CSV table of C-alpha atoms and ligand atoms in Angstrom, one decimal:
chain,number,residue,atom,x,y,z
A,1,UNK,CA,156.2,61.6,50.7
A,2,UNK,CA,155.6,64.5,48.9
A,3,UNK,CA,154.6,68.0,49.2
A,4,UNK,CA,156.2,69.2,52.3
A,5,UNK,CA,152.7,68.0,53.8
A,6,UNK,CA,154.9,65.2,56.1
A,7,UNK,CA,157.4,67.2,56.9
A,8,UNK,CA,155.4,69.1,58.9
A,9,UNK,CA,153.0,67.4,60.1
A,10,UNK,CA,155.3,66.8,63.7
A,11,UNK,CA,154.2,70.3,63.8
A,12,UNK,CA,151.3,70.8,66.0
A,13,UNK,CA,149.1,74.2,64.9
A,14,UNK,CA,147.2,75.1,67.8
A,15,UNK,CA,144.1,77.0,67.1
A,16,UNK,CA,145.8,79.6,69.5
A,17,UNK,CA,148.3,79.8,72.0
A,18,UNK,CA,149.1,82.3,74.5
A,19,UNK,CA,152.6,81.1,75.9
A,20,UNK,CA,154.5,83.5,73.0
A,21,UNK,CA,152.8,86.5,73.5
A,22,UNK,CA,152.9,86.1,77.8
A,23,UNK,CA,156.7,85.3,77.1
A,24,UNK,CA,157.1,88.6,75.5
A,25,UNK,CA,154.9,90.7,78.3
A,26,UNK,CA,155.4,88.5,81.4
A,27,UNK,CA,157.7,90.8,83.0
A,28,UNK,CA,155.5,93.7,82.4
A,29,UNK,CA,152.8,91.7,83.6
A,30,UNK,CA,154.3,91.1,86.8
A,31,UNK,CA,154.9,93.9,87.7
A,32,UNK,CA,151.5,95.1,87.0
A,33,UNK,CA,150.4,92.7,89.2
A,34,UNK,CA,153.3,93.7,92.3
A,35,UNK,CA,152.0,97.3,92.1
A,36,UNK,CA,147.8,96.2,92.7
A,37,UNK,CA,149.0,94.4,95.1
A,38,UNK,CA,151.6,96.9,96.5
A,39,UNK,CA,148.5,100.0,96.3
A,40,UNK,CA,146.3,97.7,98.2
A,41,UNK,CA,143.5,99.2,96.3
A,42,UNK,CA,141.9,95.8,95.6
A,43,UNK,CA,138.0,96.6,94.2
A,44,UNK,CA,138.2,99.7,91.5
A,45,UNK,CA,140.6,102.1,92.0
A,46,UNK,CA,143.6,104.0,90.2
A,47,UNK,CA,144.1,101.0,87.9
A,48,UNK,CA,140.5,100.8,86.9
A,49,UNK,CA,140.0,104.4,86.6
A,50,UNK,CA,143.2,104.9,84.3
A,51,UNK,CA,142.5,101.6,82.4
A,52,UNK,CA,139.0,103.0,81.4
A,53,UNK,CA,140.4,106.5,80.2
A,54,UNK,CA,142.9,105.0,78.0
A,55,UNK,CA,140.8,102.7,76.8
A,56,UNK,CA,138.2,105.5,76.0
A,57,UNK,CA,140.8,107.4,74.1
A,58,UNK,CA,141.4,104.5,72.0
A,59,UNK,CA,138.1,103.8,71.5
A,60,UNK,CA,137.0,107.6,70.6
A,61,UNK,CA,135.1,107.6,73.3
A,62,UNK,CA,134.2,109.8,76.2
A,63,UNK,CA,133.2,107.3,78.4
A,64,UNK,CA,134.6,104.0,79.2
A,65,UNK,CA,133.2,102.0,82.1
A,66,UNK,CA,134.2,98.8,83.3
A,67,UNK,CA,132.4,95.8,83.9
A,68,UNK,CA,132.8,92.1,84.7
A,69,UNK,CA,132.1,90.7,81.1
A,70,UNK,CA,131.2,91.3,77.7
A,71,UNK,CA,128.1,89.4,78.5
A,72,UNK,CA,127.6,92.1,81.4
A,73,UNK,CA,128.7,95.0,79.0
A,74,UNK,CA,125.2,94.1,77.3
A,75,UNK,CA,122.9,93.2,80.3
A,76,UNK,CA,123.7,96.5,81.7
A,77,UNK,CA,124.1,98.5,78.6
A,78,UNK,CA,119.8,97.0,78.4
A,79,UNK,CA,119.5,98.2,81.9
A,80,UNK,CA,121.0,101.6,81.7
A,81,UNK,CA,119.0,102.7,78.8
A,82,UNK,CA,115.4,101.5,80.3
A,83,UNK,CA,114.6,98.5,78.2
A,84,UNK,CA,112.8,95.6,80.3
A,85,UNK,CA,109.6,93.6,80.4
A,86,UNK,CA,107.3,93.9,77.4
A,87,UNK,CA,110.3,95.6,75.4
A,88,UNK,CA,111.5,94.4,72.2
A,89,UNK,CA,115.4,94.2,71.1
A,90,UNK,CA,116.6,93.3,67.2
A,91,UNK,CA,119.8,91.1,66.6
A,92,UNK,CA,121.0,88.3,64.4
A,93,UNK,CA,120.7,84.7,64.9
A,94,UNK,CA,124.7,83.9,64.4
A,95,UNK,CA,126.6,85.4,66.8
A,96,UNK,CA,127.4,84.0,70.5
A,97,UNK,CA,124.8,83.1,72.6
A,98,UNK,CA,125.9,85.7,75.0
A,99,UNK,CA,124.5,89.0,72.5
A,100,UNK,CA,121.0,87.4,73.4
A,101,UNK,CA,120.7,86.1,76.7
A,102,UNK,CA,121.1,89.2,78.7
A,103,UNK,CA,118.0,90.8,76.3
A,104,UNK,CA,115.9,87.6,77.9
A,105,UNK,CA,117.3,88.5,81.7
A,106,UNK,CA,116.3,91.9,81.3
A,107,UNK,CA,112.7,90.3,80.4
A,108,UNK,CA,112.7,91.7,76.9
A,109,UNK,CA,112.1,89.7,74.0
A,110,UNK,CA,114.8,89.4,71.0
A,111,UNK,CA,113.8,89.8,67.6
A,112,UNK,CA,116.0,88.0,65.1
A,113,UNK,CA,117.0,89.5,61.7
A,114,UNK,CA,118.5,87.2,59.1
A,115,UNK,CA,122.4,88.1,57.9
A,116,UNK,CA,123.9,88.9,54.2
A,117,UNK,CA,125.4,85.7,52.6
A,118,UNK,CA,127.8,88.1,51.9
A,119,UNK,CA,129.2,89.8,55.0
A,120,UNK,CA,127.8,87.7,57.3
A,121,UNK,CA,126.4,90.7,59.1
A,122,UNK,CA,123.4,92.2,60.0
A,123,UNK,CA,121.1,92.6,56.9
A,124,UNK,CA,119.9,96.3,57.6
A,125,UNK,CA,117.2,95.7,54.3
A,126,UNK,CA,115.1,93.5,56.2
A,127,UNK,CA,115.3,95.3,59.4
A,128,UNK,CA,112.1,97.4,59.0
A,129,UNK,CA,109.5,94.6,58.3
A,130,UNK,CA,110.5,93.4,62.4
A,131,UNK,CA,110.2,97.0,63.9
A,132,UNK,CA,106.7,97.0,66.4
A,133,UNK,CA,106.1,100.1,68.8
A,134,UNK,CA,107.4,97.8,71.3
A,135,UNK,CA,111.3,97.8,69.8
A,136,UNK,CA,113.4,99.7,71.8
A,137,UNK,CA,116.5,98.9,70.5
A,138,UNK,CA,118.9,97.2,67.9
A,139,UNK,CA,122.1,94.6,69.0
A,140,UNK,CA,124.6,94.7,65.8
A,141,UNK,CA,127.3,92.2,65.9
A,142,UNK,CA,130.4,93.3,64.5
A,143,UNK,CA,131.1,89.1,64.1
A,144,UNK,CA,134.4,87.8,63.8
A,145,UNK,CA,135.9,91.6,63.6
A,146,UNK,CA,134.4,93.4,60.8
A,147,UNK,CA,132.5,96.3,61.5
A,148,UNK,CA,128.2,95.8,60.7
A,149,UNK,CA,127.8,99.0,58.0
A,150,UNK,CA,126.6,101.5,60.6
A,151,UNK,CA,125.3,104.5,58.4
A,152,UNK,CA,122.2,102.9,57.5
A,153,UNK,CA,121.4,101.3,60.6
A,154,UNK,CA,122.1,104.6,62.8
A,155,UNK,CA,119.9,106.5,59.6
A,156,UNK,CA,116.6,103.4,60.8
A,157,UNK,CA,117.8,103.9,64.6
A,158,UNK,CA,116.7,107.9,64.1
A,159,UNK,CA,114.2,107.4,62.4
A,160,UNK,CA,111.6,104.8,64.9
A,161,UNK,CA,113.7,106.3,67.8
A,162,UNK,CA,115.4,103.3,68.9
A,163,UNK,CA,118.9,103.0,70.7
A,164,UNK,CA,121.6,101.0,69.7
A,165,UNK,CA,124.3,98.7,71.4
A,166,UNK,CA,127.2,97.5,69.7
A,167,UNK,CA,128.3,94.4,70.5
A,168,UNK,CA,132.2,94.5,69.7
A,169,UNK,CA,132.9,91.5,71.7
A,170,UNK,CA,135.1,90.3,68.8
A,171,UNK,CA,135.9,93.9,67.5
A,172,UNK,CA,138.7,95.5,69.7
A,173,UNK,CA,140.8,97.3,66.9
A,174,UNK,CA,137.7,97.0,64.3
A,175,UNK,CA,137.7,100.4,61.8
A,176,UNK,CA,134.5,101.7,60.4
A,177,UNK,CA,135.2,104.1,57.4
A,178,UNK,CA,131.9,104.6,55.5
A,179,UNK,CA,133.0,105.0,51.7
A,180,UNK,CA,133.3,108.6,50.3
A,181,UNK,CA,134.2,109.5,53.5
A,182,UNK,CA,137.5,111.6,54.2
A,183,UNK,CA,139.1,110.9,57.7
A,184,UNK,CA,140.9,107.7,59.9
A,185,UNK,CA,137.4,106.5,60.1
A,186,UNK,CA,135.7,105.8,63.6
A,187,UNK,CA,136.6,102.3,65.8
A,188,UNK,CA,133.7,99.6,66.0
A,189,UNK,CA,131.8,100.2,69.7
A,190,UNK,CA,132.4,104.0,69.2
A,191,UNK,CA,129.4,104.2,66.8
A,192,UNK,CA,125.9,103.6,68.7
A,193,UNK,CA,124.5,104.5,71.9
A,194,UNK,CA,126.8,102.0,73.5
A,195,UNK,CA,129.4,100.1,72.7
A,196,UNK,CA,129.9,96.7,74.5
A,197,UNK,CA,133.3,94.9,74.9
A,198,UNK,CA,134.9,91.6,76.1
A,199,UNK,CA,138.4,90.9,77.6
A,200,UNK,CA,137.7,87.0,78.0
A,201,UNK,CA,141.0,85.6,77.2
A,202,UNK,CA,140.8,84.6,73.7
A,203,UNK,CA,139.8,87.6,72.4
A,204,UNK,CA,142.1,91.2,70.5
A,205,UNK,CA,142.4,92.2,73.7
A,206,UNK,CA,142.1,89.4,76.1
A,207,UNK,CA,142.7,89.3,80.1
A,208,UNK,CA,144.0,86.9,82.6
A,209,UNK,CA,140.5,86.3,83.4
A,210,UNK,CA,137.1,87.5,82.7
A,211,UNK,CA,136.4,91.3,81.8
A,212,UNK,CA,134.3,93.5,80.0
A,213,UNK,CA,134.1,97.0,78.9
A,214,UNK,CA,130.9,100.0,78.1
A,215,UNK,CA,132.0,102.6,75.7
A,216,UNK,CA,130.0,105.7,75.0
A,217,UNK,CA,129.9,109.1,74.6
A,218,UNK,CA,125.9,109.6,76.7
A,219,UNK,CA,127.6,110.8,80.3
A,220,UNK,CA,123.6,109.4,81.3
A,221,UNK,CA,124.6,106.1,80.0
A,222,UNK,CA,128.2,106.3,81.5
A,223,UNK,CA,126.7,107.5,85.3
A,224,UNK,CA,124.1,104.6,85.3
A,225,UNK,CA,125.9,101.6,84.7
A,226,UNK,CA,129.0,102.9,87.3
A,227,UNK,CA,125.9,102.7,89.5
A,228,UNK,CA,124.2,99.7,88.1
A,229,UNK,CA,127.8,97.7,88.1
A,230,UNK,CA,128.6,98.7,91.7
A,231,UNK,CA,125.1,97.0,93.7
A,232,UNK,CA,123.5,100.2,92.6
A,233,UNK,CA,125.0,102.4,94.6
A,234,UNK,CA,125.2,106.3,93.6
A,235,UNK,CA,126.9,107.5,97.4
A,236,UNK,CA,128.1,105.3,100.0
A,237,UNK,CA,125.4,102.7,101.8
A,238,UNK,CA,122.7,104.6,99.1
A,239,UNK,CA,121.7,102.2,96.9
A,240,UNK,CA,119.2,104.1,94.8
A,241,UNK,CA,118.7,101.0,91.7
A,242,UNK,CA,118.6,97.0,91.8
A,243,UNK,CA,122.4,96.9,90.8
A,244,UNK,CA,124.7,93.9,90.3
A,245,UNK,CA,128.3,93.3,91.5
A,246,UNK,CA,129.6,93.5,88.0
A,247,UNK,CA,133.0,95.6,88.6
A,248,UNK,CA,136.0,95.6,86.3
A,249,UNK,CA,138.4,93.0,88.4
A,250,UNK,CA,141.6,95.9,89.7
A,251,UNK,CA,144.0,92.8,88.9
A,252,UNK,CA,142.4,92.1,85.6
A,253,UNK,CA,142.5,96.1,84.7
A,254,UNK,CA,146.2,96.6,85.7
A,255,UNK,CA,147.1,93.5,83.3
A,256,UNK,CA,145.1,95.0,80.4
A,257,UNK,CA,146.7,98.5,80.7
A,258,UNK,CA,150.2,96.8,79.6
A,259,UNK,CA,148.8,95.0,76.5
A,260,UNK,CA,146.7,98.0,75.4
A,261,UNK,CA,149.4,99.7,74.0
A,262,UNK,CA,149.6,96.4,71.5
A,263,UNK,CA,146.4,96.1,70.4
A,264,UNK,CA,147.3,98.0,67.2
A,265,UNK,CA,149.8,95.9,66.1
A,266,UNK,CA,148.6,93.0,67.2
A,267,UNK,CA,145.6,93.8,64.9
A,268,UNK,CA,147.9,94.7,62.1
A,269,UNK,CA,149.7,91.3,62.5
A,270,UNK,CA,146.1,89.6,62.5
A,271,UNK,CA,145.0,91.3,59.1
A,272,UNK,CA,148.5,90.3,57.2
A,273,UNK,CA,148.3,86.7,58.5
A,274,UNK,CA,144.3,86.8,57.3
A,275,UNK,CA,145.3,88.6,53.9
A,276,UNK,CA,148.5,85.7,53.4
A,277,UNK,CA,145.5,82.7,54.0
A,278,UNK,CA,143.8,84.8,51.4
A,279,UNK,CA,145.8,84.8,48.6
A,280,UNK,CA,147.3,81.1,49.4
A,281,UNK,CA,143.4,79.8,49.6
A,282,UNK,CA,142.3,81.6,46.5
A,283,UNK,CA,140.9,79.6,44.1
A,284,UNK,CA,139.7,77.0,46.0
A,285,UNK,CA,136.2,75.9,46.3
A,286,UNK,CA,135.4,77.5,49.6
A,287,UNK,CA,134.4,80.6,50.6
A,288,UNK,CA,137.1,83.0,52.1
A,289,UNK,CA,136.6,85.7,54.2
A,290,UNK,CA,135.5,89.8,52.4
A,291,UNK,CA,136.2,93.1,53.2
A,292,UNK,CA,134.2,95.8,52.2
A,293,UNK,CA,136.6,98.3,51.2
A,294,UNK,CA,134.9,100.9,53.8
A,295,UNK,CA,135.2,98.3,57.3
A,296,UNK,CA,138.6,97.3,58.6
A,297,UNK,CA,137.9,93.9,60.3
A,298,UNK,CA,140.3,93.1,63.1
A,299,UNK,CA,140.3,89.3,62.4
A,300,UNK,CA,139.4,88.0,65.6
A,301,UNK,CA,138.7,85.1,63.7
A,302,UNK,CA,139.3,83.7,60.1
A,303,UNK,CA,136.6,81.9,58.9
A,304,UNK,CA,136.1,80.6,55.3
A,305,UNK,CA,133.2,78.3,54.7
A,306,UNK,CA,132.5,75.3,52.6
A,307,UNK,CA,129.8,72.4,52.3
A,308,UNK,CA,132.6,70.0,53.2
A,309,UNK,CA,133.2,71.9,56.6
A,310,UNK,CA,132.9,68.7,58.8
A,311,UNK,CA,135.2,66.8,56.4
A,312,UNK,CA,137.3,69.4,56.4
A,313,UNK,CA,137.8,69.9,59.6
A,314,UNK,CA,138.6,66.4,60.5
A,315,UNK,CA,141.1,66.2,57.9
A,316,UNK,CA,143.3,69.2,59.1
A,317,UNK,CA,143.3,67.8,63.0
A,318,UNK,CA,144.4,64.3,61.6
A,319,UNK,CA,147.2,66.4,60.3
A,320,UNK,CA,147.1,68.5,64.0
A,321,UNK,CA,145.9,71.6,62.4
A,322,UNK,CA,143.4,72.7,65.1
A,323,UNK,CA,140.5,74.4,63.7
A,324,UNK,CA,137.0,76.1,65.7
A,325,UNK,CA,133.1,76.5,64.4
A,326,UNK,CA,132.0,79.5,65.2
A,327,UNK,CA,129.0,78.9,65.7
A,328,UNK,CA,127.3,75.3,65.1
A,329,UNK,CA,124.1,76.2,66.4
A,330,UNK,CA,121.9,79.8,64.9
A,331,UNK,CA,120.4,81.1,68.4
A,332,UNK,CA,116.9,80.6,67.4
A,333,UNK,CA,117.5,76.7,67.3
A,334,UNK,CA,119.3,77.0,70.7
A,335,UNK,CA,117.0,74.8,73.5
A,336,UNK,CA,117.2,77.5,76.0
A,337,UNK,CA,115.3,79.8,73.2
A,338,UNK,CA,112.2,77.2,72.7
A,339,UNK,CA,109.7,79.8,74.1
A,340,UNK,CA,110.3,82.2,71.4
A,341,UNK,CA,108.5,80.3,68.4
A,342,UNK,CA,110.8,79.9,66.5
A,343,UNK,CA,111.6,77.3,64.2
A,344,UNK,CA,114.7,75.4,61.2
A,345,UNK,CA,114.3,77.9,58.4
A,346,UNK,CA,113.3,81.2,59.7
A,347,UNK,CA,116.5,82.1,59.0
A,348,UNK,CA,118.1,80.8,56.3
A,349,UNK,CA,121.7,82.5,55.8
A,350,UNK,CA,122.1,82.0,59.1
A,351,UNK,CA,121.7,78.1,59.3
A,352,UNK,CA,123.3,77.8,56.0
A,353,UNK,CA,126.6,79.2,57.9
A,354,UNK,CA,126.0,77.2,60.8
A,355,UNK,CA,126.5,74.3,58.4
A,356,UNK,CA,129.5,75.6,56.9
A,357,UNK,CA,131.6,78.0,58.9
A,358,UNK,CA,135.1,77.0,60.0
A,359,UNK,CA,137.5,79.2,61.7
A,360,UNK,CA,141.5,78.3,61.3
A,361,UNK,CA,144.2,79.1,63.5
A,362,UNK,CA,145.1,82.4,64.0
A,363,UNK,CA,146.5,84.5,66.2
A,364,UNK,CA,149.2,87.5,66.0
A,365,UNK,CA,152.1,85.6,67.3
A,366,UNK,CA,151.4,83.3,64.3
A,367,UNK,CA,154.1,82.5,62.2
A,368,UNK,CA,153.7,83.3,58.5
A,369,UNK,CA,155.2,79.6,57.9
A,370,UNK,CA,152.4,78.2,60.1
A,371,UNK,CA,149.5,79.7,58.0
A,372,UNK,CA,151.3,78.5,55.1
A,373,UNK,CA,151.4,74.5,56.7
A,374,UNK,CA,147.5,75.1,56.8
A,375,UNK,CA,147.0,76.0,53.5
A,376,UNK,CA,148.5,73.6,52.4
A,377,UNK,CA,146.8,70.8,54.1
A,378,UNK,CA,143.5,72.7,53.2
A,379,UNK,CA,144.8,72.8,49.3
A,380,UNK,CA,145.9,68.8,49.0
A,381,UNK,CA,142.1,68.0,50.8
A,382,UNK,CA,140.7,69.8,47.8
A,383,UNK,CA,143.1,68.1,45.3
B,401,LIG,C1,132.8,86.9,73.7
B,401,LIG,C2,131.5,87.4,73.3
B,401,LIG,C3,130.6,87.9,74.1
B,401,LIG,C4,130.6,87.7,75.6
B,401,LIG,O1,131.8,88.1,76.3
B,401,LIG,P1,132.1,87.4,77.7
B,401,LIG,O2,133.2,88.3,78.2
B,401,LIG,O3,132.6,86.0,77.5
B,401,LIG,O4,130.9,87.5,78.6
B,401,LIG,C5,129.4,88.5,73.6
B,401,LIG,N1,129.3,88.6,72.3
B,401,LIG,C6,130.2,88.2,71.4
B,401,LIG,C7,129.9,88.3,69.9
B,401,LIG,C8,131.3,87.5,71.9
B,401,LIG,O5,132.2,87.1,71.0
């Protein structure tokens, strides 16, 4: 047996796993938990109020507003800034299915745009050719962490008038620092009209639960959705809009506040463990993961691609590597977007990802040991 490969292989690597990082918080959490229940202030609140501030400050933000979900963080983000029936929204075809539903719910229609082979992001060159008097508004994904260039797209925004909505659903902690530029650069969701985020569990900044977060610096913005989250109601028993129950869970709120405080470092740990697969998968035939010098990805996920994907994936859970494909299916090929039109091939970066994306574990209790167990399984399939 050679290689170390055995030797390990007793050694399960979870794709992620939250029992180290609840160890280290549980306490904290608990008590977090004691004092919602202790206020009795069950729906909104102190805990929801303060959580939003911080979370504004940290974003760069004058506004934060809580909501329900990421997926909400959109629908209502749509809502707030008038876009409905007969209204056009732009996004990309690889992202999570939940950056395009909530433009259908609204009764909009979304427009895709293809992605650089490069970034993986939005390709800003081929926006213009989709932009009809009926587009009200652009949906960049900052996918997997790293910040969609923003400078051109807010230059395009200006000029045909058209709002945009970040989704940062994967980019809590995400720096944008457009070259030449002095500064600490700005965070990802601070950038647009809106900013949309999601606490689901898995994510930089991830509940007990779901939860989702608006960022923005338009007080109309920020005024709407507190209405349009809260059954539309502007004063008590007036319920002045068709609103949603789409609140920011109290419990969920006092949790996040304790982790908050971690993001940053938990981000730091992310990028080191992302920047040690780097240099131990260089030189392999697959694709790893760039960084324009001028966007700070927080490495939600690590994803390197490669035509062997499927084969490389089974091999690393025969050797209990667990590994994630984010995402099999481009949008426009998803069943529940038939009525659109459209069809294999509109989109070609896109579904050439689809084919060949694979995410590996990681996560910023990670060991650096761990990382090195999967690159090493990775290398010896390649050799
Ligand atoms: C997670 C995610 C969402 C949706 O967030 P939920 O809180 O699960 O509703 C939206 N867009 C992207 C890119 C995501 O990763």
């Amino acid at each position: 047996m050679g290689g170390g490969l055995f030797k390990f292989s007793s050694l399960m690597i979870p794709f992620i796993d939250f029992s180290r990082q609840n160890k280290l918080l549980k306490k904290k959490l608990l008590r977090a938990v004691a004092g919602v229940i202790d206020r009795q202030a069950y729906i909104l609140g102190p805990d929801v109020d303060t959580f939003e501030r911080e979370f504004a400050s940290y974003s760069g933000v004058k506004y934060a507003v809580g909501v329900a979900s990421g997926f909400d963080a959109i629908l209502l983000s749509l809502q707030a800034l008038g876009i409905g029936k007969g209204d056009e929204v732009i996004t990309v075809p690889n992202t999570f299915i939940s950056t395009v539903l909530p433009i259908l719910v609204v009764g909009a229609r979304p427009v895709f745009v293809d992605v650089k082979s490069t970034t993986f992001l939005m390709n800003e060159a081929l926006m213009e050719q989709y932009i009809t008097p009926r587009t009200k508004a652009i949906i960049p994904v900052h996918l997997f962490g790293l910040p969609v260039d923003m400078d051109p797209l807010m230059r395009i925004a200006k000029k045909y008038k058209l709002a945009i909505i970040e989704d940062a659903c994967q980019a809590h902690g995400a720096i944008y620092l457009p070259a030449g530029k002095a500064g600490k650069g700005r965070k990802a969701g601070s950038i647009g009209d809106v900013g949309c985020f999601s606490f689901y569990p898995s994510k930089n900044l991830g509940a007990f639960g779901d939860a989702g977060m608006v960022t923005t610096n338009r007080k109309d913005i920020a005024e709407k959705i507190r209405i349009l989250r809260n059954i539309g109601q502007k004063e008590k028993n007036i319920h002045s809009v068709l609103g949603h129950n789409s609140r920011l869970d109290t419990m969920q709120a006092a949790m996040l506040r304790v982790k908050l405080p971690y993001l940053d470092q938990w981000v730091q740990k992310r990028r080191q463990l992302a920047y040690r697969y780097n240099s131990l998968l260089f030189g392999l035939p697959i694709v790893l993961p760039v960084e324009p010098e001028s966007l700070k990805s927080s490495f939600h996920l690590y994803v390197i691609r490669t035509s062997r994907r499927d084969a490389l994936k089974r091999f690393l859970e025969n050797n209990e590597v667990m590994c994630g494909v984010h995402y099999p299916t481009p949008i426009h090929l998803q069943p529940c977007m038939k009525e659109l039109g459209y069809k294999k091939g509109d989109f070609p970066v896109s579904e050439d990802g689809a084919r060949e994306v694979l995410s590996l574990p990681l996560y910023p209790e990670m060991k650096a040991e761990e990382v090195d167990v999967v690159a090493r399984i990775i290398r010896k399939f390649f050799t």
